[in-house]
Coordinates of C-alpha atoms and ligand atoms in Angstrom, one line a residue:
M1 CA -57.6 -17.4 -25.1
S2 CA -56.4 -20.1 -27.4
D3 CA -53.6 -17.8 -28.6
L4 CA -52.3 -17.8 -25.0
L5 CA -52.6 -21.6 -24.8
N6 CA -50.7 -22.1 -28.0
L7 CA -47.6 -20.3 -26.8
T8 CA -44.6 -22.4 -26.0
L9 CA -42.9 -22.0 -22.6
V10 CA -40.2 -19.8 -24.2
E11 CA -42.7 -17.8 -26.2
A12 CA -44.8 -17.2 -23.1
R13 CA -41.7 -16.1 -21.1
N14 CA -40.8 -13.6 -23.9
A15 CA -44.4 -12.3 -24.0
L16 CA -44.5 -11.8 -20.3
A17 CA -41.1 -10.1 -20.3
A18 CA -42.3 -7.8 -23.1
K19 CA -45.4 -7.1 -21.0
K20 CA -47.6 -8.2 -23.9
I21 CA -49.5 -10.6 -21.6
S22 CA -49.7 -10.9 -17.8
S23 CA -49.2 -14.0 -15.8
V24 CA -52.7 -13.6 -14.3
E25 CA -54.1 -13.7 -17.9
L26 CA -52.0 -16.7 -18.9
T27 CA -52.7 -18.6 -15.7
T28 CA -56.5 -17.9 -15.9
A29 CA -56.5 -19.2 -19.4
Y30 CA -54.9 -22.4 -18.2
L31 CA -57.2 -22.8 -15.2
K32 CA -60.2 -22.5 -17.5
Q33 CA -58.8 -25.0 -19.9
M34 CA -58.1 -27.4 -17.0
E35 CA -61.8 -27.2 -16.1
A36 CA -62.8 -27.8 -19.7
K37 CA -60.5 -30.9 -20.0
R38 CA -61.2 -32.5 -16.6
S39 CA -62.4 -35.6 -18.3
L40 CA -58.8 -36.4 -19.2
N41 CA -58.2 -37.0 -15.5
A42 CA -54.7 -35.5 -15.9
Y43 CA -54.8 -33.6 -12.6
V44 CA -55.4 -35.3 -9.3
L45 CA -55.4 -31.9 -7.5
E46 CA -55.9 -28.5 -9.0
T47 CA -54.6 -25.6 -7.0
P48 CA -56.3 -22.5 -8.6
E49 CA -55.9 -20.2 -5.5
I50 CA -52.2 -20.9 -5.3
A51 CA -51.8 -20.5 -9.0
L52 CA -53.5 -17.1 -9.0
A53 CA -51.6 -15.9 -6.0
N54 CA -48.3 -17.0 -7.6
A55 CA -49.3 -15.3 -10.9
K56 CA -50.2 -12.0 -9.1
T57 CA -46.8 -12.0 -7.3
S58 CA -45.1 -12.7 -10.6
D59 CA -46.9 -9.8 -12.4
E60 CA -45.7 -7.5 -9.6
R61 CA -42.1 -8.7 -9.9
I62 CA -42.2 -8.3 -13.7
Q63 CA -43.5 -4.8 -13.3
K64 CA -40.7 -4.0 -10.9
G65 CA -38.1 -5.5 -13.3
M66 CA -37.4 -8.3 -10.9
A67 CA -38.5 -11.3 -13.1
A68 CA -36.7 -14.5 -12.4
G69 CA -36.1 -17.3 -15.0
L70 CA -39.5 -18.9 -15.0
E71 CA -41.4 -15.9 -13.7
G72 CA -45.2 -16.2 -14.1
L73 CA -45.1 -19.5 -16.1
P74 CA -47.9 -22.0 -15.2
L75 CA -46.6 -25.5 -14.6
G76 CA -48.1 -28.9 -13.6
I77 CA -46.2 -31.0 -11.1
K78 CA -46.2 -34.8 -11.1
D79 CA -47.7 -36.0 -7.8
L80 CA -44.5 -37.6 -6.8
Y81 CA -42.8 -34.3 -5.9
C82 CA -43.5 -33.3 -2.3
T83 CA -45.1 -29.9 -2.2
K84 CA -45.3 -28.2 1.2
G85 CA -48.9 -27.9 2.4
I86 CA -50.2 -29.4 -0.8
R87 CA -51.4 -33.1 -0.8
T88 CA -48.9 -35.4 -2.3
T89 CA -49.9 -39.0 -2.9
A90 CA -47.7 -40.6 -5.6
C91 CA -51.2 -41.8 -6.6
S92 CA -51.3 -44.4 -3.9
K93 CA -54.1 -44.9 -1.4
I94 CA -51.4 -45.4 1.2
L95 CA -50.4 -41.7 0.9
G96 CA -54.0 -40.6 0.3
N97 CA -54.0 -38.0 3.1
F98 CA -50.3 -37.1 3.1
V99 CA -49.6 -33.3 3.2
P100 CA -45.8 -32.8 3.2
T101 CA -44.3 -30.2 5.6
Y102 CA -41.5 -29.7 3.2
E103 CA -40.9 -28.9 -0.5
S104 CA -38.8 -31.1 -2.9
T105 CA -35.6 -29.4 -4.0
V106 CA -36.6 -29.5 -7.7
T107 CA -40.0 -27.9 -7.1
Q108 CA -38.4 -25.4 -4.7
N109 CA -36.0 -24.5 -7.5
L110 CA -38.9 -23.9 -9.9
W111 CA -40.8 -21.7 -7.4
N112 CA -37.6 -19.8 -6.6
Q113 CA -37.6 -18.9 -10.3
G114 CA -41.1 -17.6 -10.1
A115 CA -43.0 -20.6 -11.7
V116 CA -46.8 -20.8 -11.1
C117 CA -48.2 -24.0 -9.6
L118 CA -51.3 -25.2 -11.4
G119 CA -51.7 -28.5 -9.5
K120 CA -50.6 -32.0 -9.1
L121 CA -50.6 -34.5 -11.9
N122 CA -51.7 -38.1 -12.2
M123 CA -49.2 -40.9 -12.5
D124 CA -48.8 -44.7 -12.0
E125 CA -48.8 -45.6 -8.3
F126 CA -45.3 -44.9 -7.0
A127 CA -44.2 -44.4 -10.6
M128 CA -44.6 -48.1 -11.4
G129 CA -46.0 -48.6 -14.9
S130 CA -46.2 -47.6 -18.5
T131 CA -49.8 -46.7 -18.9
N132 CA -50.9 -44.6 -15.9
L133 CA -53.6 -47.2 -15.3
N134 CA -51.9 -48.2 -12.0
S135 CA -53.1 -44.9 -10.3
C136 CA -55.5 -45.0 -7.4
F137 CA -57.2 -42.0 -9.1
G138 CA -57.8 -44.0 -12.3
G139 CA -56.3 -43.8 -15.7
V140 CA -55.6 -40.7 -17.8
E141 CA -56.8 -40.3 -21.3
N142 CA -54.3 -39.4 -24.1
P143 CA -55.6 -36.3 -25.9
W144 CA -54.4 -37.9 -29.2
K145 CA -56.8 -40.1 -31.1
R146 CA -56.5 -42.8 -33.8
K147 CA -57.7 -41.6 -37.1
S148 CA -59.4 -44.9 -37.7
D149 CA -61.2 -44.9 -34.3
P150 CA -61.4 -41.5 -32.7
T151 CA -63.7 -42.8 -29.9
K152 CA -61.1 -45.2 -28.5
K153 CA -59.5 -44.0 -25.4
L154 CA -55.7 -44.4 -25.5
V155 CA -53.2 -44.4 -22.7
P156 CA -50.8 -41.4 -22.4
G157 CA -47.9 -43.6 -21.4
G158 CA -46.6 -43.9 -17.9
S159 CA -45.7 -43.4 -15.3
S160 CA -45.8 -39.7 -16.0
G161 CA -49.1 -40.0 -17.9
G162 CA -50.8 -37.0 -16.2
S163 CA -47.8 -34.9 -17.1
S164 CA -47.7 -35.9 -20.7
A165 CA -51.5 -35.7 -21.3
A166 CA -51.5 -32.2 -19.6
V167 CA -48.8 -30.7 -21.7
A168 CA -50.1 -32.3 -24.9
A169 CA -53.7 -31.1 -24.2
R170 CA -52.4 -27.6 -23.2
I171 CA -53.6 -27.7 -19.6
A172 CA -50.0 -27.1 -18.4
L173 CA -47.4 -25.0 -20.2
A174 CA -44.8 -27.6 -19.2
A175 CA -44.6 -30.3 -16.4
T176 CA -42.3 -32.0 -14.1
A177 CA -42.0 -35.8 -14.5
S178 CA -39.6 -38.5 -13.3
D179 CA -37.9 -41.4 -15.0
T180 CA -36.8 -44.6 -13.4
G181 CA -36.9 -46.8 -16.5
G182 CA -38.5 -44.6 -19.1
S183 CA -41.3 -42.7 -17.4
I184 CA -40.4 -39.4 -19.0
R185 CA -39.4 -40.6 -22.4
Q186 CA -42.2 -43.1 -23.1
P187 CA -45.0 -40.8 -22.2
A188 CA -43.3 -38.1 -24.2
A189 CA -43.3 -40.4 -27.2
F190 CA -47.0 -41.4 -26.7
C191 CA -48.1 -37.8 -26.5
G192 CA -45.9 -36.1 -29.1
L193 CA -43.7 -34.3 -26.6
V194 CA -40.0 -33.7 -25.7
G195 CA -38.9 -35.5 -22.6
I196 CA -35.4 -35.6 -21.2
K197 CA -34.1 -37.9 -18.5
P198 CA -30.9 -36.2 -17.3
T199 CA -27.7 -37.7 -16.1
Y200 CA -28.2 -39.5 -12.7
G201 CA -27.6 -37.1 -9.9
L202 CA -28.1 -33.9 -11.9
C203 CA -31.4 -33.1 -10.4
S204 CA -31.8 -33.6 -6.7
R205 CA -34.0 -36.5 -5.6
W206 CA -34.7 -34.9 -2.2
G207 CA -38.4 -34.7 -1.6
M208 CA -39.3 -36.9 -4.6
V209 CA -41.2 -40.0 -3.5
A210 CA -38.7 -42.8 -3.9
F211 CA -39.3 -45.8 -6.2
A212 CA -35.8 -47.2 -7.1
S213 CA -33.2 -44.7 -5.7
S214 CA -30.3 -45.7 -7.9
L215 CA -32.4 -45.2 -11.1
D216 CA -34.8 -42.4 -10.3
Q217 CA -34.2 -39.0 -12.0
A218 CA -36.3 -35.9 -12.3
G219 CA -36.9 -34.2 -15.7
P220 CA -39.3 -32.1 -17.7
L221 CA -42.0 -32.8 -20.3
T222 CA -42.5 -30.0 -22.8
R223 CA -43.6 -29.4 -26.4
T224 CA -40.2 -28.1 -27.7
V225 CA -36.5 -28.7 -27.2
A226 CA -36.0 -25.1 -26.2
D227 CA -38.7 -25.4 -23.5
A228 CA -37.0 -28.6 -22.2
A229 CA -33.7 -26.7 -22.1
L230 CA -35.3 -23.9 -20.1
M231 CA -37.0 -26.1 -17.7
L232 CA -34.1 -28.4 -17.0
Q233 CA -31.8 -25.4 -16.5
Y234 CA -33.8 -24.5 -13.4
M235 CA -34.6 -28.0 -12.2
V236 CA -30.9 -28.9 -11.9
S237 CA -29.0 -28.1 -8.7
F238 CA -26.3 -29.6 -6.5
D239 CA -28.0 -30.5 -3.2
D240 CA -26.3 -31.7 -0.1
K241 CA -29.6 -33.2 1.1
D242 CA -29.2 -35.9 -1.7
A243 CA -26.1 -38.0 -1.2
T244 CA -26.1 -38.9 -4.9
S245 CA -26.3 -35.3 -6.1
K246 CA -23.8 -34.4 -8.8
K247 CA -21.7 -31.2 -8.8
A248 CA -21.9 -30.2 -12.4
P249 CA -20.7 -27.0 -14.0
D250 CA -23.4 -24.4 -14.3
Q251 CA -25.2 -24.6 -17.6
N252 CA -27.3 -22.3 -19.6
Y253 CA -28.8 -24.9 -21.9
L254 CA -31.2 -22.5 -23.6
A255 CA -28.6 -19.7 -24.4
N256 CA -26.2 -22.4 -25.7
L257 CA -28.9 -24.2 -27.8
K258 CA -27.6 -24.7 -31.3
T259 CA -29.5 -26.6 -34.0
D260 CA -26.3 -28.3 -35.1
V261 CA -24.8 -31.8 -35.5
K262 CA -22.1 -30.9 -37.9
G263 CA -19.2 -33.3 -37.5
M264 CA -21.0 -35.2 -34.7
R265 CA -20.6 -39.0 -34.8
I266 CA -24.0 -40.7 -34.0
G267 CA -24.2 -44.4 -33.4
V268 CA -27.1 -46.6 -34.2
P269 CA -27.0 -49.7 -32.0
K270 CA -27.7 -52.8 -34.0
E271 CA -29.4 -54.5 -31.0
Y272 CA -32.1 -51.8 -31.0
I273 CA -32.9 -52.4 -34.7
E274 CA -33.5 -56.1 -34.4
G275 CA -37.1 -56.9 -34.2
L276 CA -38.3 -53.3 -34.9
S277 CA -41.7 -52.9 -36.5
P278 CA -41.7 -51.6 -40.1
T279 CA -43.2 -48.3 -38.8
M280 CA -40.5 -47.8 -36.2
R281 CA -37.8 -48.9 -38.6
A282 CA -39.0 -46.3 -41.2
L283 CA -39.0 -43.6 -38.5
L284 CA -35.5 -44.5 -37.4
D285 CA -34.3 -44.4 -41.0
K286 CA -35.9 -41.0 -41.4
G287 CA -34.0 -39.8 -38.2
I288 CA -30.8 -41.2 -39.6
Q289 CA -31.3 -39.3 -42.8
W290 CA -32.2 -36.0 -41.1
L291 CA -29.0 -36.2 -39.0
K292 CA -26.9 -37.1 -42.0
D293 CA -28.4 -34.2 -44.0
A294 CA -27.4 -31.9 -41.1
G295 CA -23.8 -33.0 -41.3
A296 CA -23.6 -35.9 -38.7
E297 CA -21.7 -39.0 -39.4
I298 CA -23.8 -42.2 -38.7
R299 CA -22.0 -45.2 -37.4
D300 CA -23.1 -48.8 -36.6
V301 CA -22.4 -49.7 -33.1
S302 CA -23.1 -52.7 -30.9
L303 CA -24.4 -52.8 -27.3
K304 CA -24.2 -56.5 -26.8
T305 CA -25.6 -56.6 -23.3
T306 CA -28.9 -55.0 -24.5
P307 CA -30.9 -58.2 -24.2
Y308 CA -30.1 -58.5 -20.5
A309 CA -31.2 -54.9 -19.7
L310 CA -34.9 -55.7 -19.0
P311 CA -34.4 -58.6 -16.7
T312 CA -31.7 -56.7 -14.9
Y313 CA -33.9 -53.6 -14.5
Y314 CA -36.8 -55.8 -13.3
I315 CA -34.6 -57.2 -10.5
I316 CA -32.9 -54.1 -9.4
A317 CA -35.9 -51.7 -9.5
P318 CA -38.2 -54.0 -7.5
A319 CA -35.4 -54.8 -5.0
E320 CA -34.9 -51.1 -4.3
A321 CA -38.7 -50.5 -4.4
S322 CA -39.3 -53.1 -1.8
A323 CA -36.8 -51.5 0.5
N324 CA -38.0 -47.9 -0.1
L325 CA -41.7 -48.9 0.4
A326 CA -41.0 -50.6 3.7
R327 CA -41.5 -47.2 5.3
Y328 CA -45.3 -47.2 4.6
D329 CA -46.2 -49.1 7.6
G330 CA -49.3 -47.3 8.8
V331 CA -47.4 -45.8 11.7
R332 CA -45.4 -42.9 10.3
Y333 CA -47.1 -42.0 7.0
G334 CA -50.5 -41.8 5.4
A335 CA -53.2 -44.4 5.7
R336 CA -53.6 -46.8 8.6
V337 CA -55.9 -49.8 9.0
E338 CA -55.9 -50.9 12.6
G339 CA -55.3 -54.5 13.6
G340 CA -55.2 -56.7 16.7
S341 CA -51.4 -56.6 16.8
L342 CA -48.6 -54.5 15.4
D343 CA -48.1 -57.1 12.6
E344 CA -51.7 -57.1 11.8
L345 CA -51.7 -53.3 11.6
Y346 CA -48.8 -53.5 9.1
E347 CA -50.5 -56.2 7.1
N348 CA -53.9 -54.6 7.0
T349 CA -52.5 -51.2 6.1
R350 CA -50.3 -52.5 3.3
T351 CA -53.0 -54.8 2.0
A352 CA -55.5 -52.0 1.7
G353 CA -53.0 -49.2 0.8
F354 CA -51.0 -50.7 -2.1
G355 CA -52.3 -51.5 -5.6
A356 CA -51.7 -54.8 -7.4
E357 CA -48.6 -53.7 -9.4
V358 CA -46.9 -52.2 -6.3
K359 CA -47.6 -55.4 -4.4
R360 CA -46.2 -57.5 -7.3
R361 CA -43.0 -55.4 -7.2
I362 CA -42.6 -55.6 -3.4
M363 CA -42.9 -59.4 -3.7
I364 CA -40.4 -59.6 -6.5
G365 CA -38.1 -57.3 -4.6
N366 CA -38.3 -59.3 -1.4
Y367 CA -37.7 -62.5 -3.3
V368 CA -34.6 -61.4 -5.1
L369 CA -33.2 -59.9 -1.9
S370 CA -33.9 -62.9 0.3
S371 CA -31.1 -65.0 1.6
G372 CA -30.4 -67.9 -0.8
Y373 CA -31.6 -65.9 -3.8
Y374 CA -29.6 -62.7 -3.2
D375 CA -26.5 -63.9 -5.0
A376 CA -28.3 -65.6 -7.8
Y377 CA -30.5 -62.6 -8.6
Y378 CA -29.6 -59.3 -7.0
I379 CA -25.8 -59.6 -7.1
R380 CA -25.9 -61.1 -10.5
A381 CA -28.1 -58.2 -11.7
Q382 CA -25.6 -55.7 -10.3
K383 CA -22.8 -57.4 -12.2
V384 CA -24.8 -57.3 -15.5
R385 CA -25.6 -53.6 -14.7
Q386 CA -21.9 -52.9 -14.7
L387 CA -21.5 -54.7 -18.0
I388 CA -24.3 -52.6 -19.5
T389 CA -22.5 -49.5 -18.3
D390 CA -19.2 -50.7 -19.7
D391 CA -20.9 -51.3 -23.1
F392 CA -22.0 -47.7 -23.3
K393 CA -18.6 -46.5 -22.3
T394 CA -17.0 -48.5 -25.1
A395 CA -19.7 -47.2 -27.6
F396 CA -19.0 -43.6 -26.5
S397 CA -15.3 -44.0 -27.2
D398 CA -16.4 -44.2 -30.9
V399 CA -19.4 -42.0 -31.1
D400 CA -20.8 -38.8 -29.5
L401 CA -24.4 -39.8 -29.3
L402 CA -26.7 -42.8 -29.9
L403 CA -29.9 -42.8 -31.9
T404 CA -32.7 -45.3 -31.1
P405 CA -36.5 -45.5 -31.1
T406 CA -38.1 -44.5 -27.8
T407 CA -40.8 -47.2 -27.7
P408 CA -41.7 -50.3 -29.7
G409 CA -44.8 -48.5 -31.1
A410 CA -47.5 -45.9 -30.6
A411 CA -50.0 -45.4 -27.7
F412 CA -52.4 -48.3 -27.2
G413 CA -56.0 -48.4 -26.1
M414 CA -56.8 -48.3 -22.4
D415 CA -58.6 -51.7 -23.1
E416 CA -55.7 -53.1 -25.1
V417 CA -53.2 -53.4 -22.3
P418 CA -51.6 -56.8 -22.2
S419 CA -52.8 -58.8 -19.2
D420 CA -49.4 -60.4 -18.8
P421 CA -47.2 -58.1 -16.8
I422 CA -44.1 -59.3 -18.5
A423 CA -45.5 -58.3 -21.9
M424 CA -46.1 -54.8 -20.4
Y425 CA -42.5 -54.6 -19.2
L426 CA -41.4 -54.9 -22.9
Q427 CA -42.6 -51.3 -23.3
D428 CA -39.4 -50.3 -21.5
I429 CA -37.0 -52.2 -23.8
Y430 CA -35.3 -49.1 -25.3
T431 CA -35.4 -46.9 -22.2
V432 CA -34.2 -48.9 -19.2
T433 CA -30.6 -49.3 -20.3
V434 CA -30.1 -45.5 -19.9
N435 CA -31.2 -45.5 -16.3
L436 CA -29.1 -48.6 -15.5
A437 CA -26.0 -46.8 -16.8
G438 CA -27.0 -43.4 -15.3
L439 CA -26.9 -41.7 -18.6
P440 CA -29.0 -38.9 -20.1
G441 CA -31.6 -39.7 -22.8
I442 CA -34.1 -37.5 -24.6
S443 CA -37.2 -38.4 -26.6
I444 CA -38.1 -36.1 -29.5
P445 CA -41.5 -36.2 -31.3
A446 CA -40.4 -37.4 -34.8
G447 CA -43.6 -38.3 -36.7
L448 CA -47.0 -40.0 -36.7
D449 CA -47.9 -43.6 -37.5
D450 CA -50.4 -44.6 -40.2
D451 CA -53.2 -44.0 -37.7
G452 CA -52.1 -40.5 -36.9
L453 CA -50.5 -41.2 -33.5
P454 CA -47.2 -39.7 -32.3
L455 CA -43.9 -41.6 -32.3
G456 CA -40.6 -40.6 -30.7
L457 CA -36.9 -41.0 -31.4
Q458 CA -34.5 -41.2 -28.5
L459 CA -31.0 -39.8 -28.3
I460 CA -28.6 -41.1 -25.6
G461 CA -25.4 -39.4 -24.6
P462 CA -22.5 -39.9 -22.2
A463 CA -22.9 -38.5 -18.6
L464 CA -23.5 -34.7 -18.6
S465 CA -24.0 -34.4 -22.3
E466 CA -27.4 -32.7 -21.9
Q467 CA -26.4 -29.7 -24.1
R468 CA -25.3 -32.1 -26.9
L469 CA -28.7 -33.9 -26.6
F470 CA -30.6 -30.7 -26.9
N471 CA -28.6 -29.5 -29.9
A472 CA -29.0 -32.8 -31.8
G473 CA -32.6 -33.1 -30.6
S474 CA -33.3 -29.7 -32.1
V475 CA -32.0 -31.0 -35.5
I476 CA -34.6 -33.8 -35.4
E477 CA -37.2 -31.3 -34.2
A478 CA -36.5 -28.9 -37.0
A479 CA -36.6 -31.7 -39.6
A480 CA -39.7 -33.5 -38.3
Q481 CA -41.9 -30.4 -38.1
F482 CA -44.1 -32.3 -35.7
P483 CA -47.8 -31.4 -35.9
F484 CA -48.7 -30.6 -32.3
L485 CA -52.2 -30.7 -31.1
K486 CA -53.6 -27.1 -31.1
D487 CA -56.1 -25.8 -28.6
Ligands
LIG501 N1 -42.3 -48.6 -16.9 C1 -41.2 -48.7 -16.0 C2 -41.6 -49.4 -14.7 O1 -42.8 -49.7 -14.6 C3 -40.5 -47.4 -15.8 C4 -41.2 -46.6 -14.7 C5 -40.5 -45.3 -14.4 O2 -39.6 -44.9 -15.2 N2 -40.9 -44.7 -13.3 O3 -40.8 -49.7 -13.9

């Protein structure tokens, strides 16, 4: 069984196509492992009957020579993607009983390609957080352990913490995730995985529970760059149900994957180096050397608006969140707590339904959007956002990609989370700029810290440079020889 679980997505696809294994066999192995690893709390809903039915259909299609791109491959789905007839909560009490009557475009794309649904994955409530501790279903345990203290439970990152823990612990072959300010890349770094946040608009947002609509993007979490290329290829689609959907030329990321950076100019922004810990600095230096050895030219660049990115993000994201979350009123969706009047019904429902971090964001959002403060905060933040975007544009006139750390450090203990929310927001310092500018960014597992925990390096590219990111990412991947957790 462990042989099956140790296959990558691409290897499993090849083994299925060669009829060396069946999807029912593979899926059963995953379902058993999900049971064995329930204590991680990665899944908030397991769908074994659906998984086995999907797997059977896939096996029939493979037999008939009708296999589609992801035929028979068992995936986990972040509980932010609406799945028709399957409870979807965004890990909020307010959606505790919500069963969508429709399917998100991204998941529909995956099912159309024959993927198997293992279940729904834990996350921070409404994707707000960096630890997965803001989930109404409780935290998720990172399968990685500190060498010095193997009993300490570490966070898997957030908000896609269920997705990252599941793929790292081999209870999903790959998973969908979403990234508004780092929620694919930071959990990828904490769990030793590849995570890509595509160009804004490349994947449809239709049917994804909204957090901050101008920043949200779907993307995959996988063990390898090739797996990420395969997943993303089938997640992407133009969708007229999403007004911000991008019409991009068809891509075959996997077929075009080349481990090659020869002649590529890669910039290292000096603002991302300032204040780096010695461990992260050493990792970045290693990354620079690997890329140089593979024939890239490394250049120093400056992104001078970087210090303003976090405050800008933490104005825009809560502003959009407060507007998006106004729909949870106890009338149309999910939970309802009755009251003596309509206002009381709203108040009681929202008081009981939302967790502390979500309430904090709604309050910040309402504040920055309120008359009198709108110009001083929201409009100002939009202007700074434009400057951040312009900064990247200037940088990309000189270089093809940028190399940065993904996070300030490795995964921390569930009991070591800073009590000050602002300190927590610093987790996102290297990731939010990418969302503000609508650019693609990928995190590649690049090494371990002194205590044996995974660390990631991030590559950022201009809009629609996903192929370049995969190609350069695979150079880092090949050099790093990252020691994945085995079953
Ligand atoms: N950690 C960030 C936040 O809490 C990013 C979340 C995300 O990307 N969904 O807003």
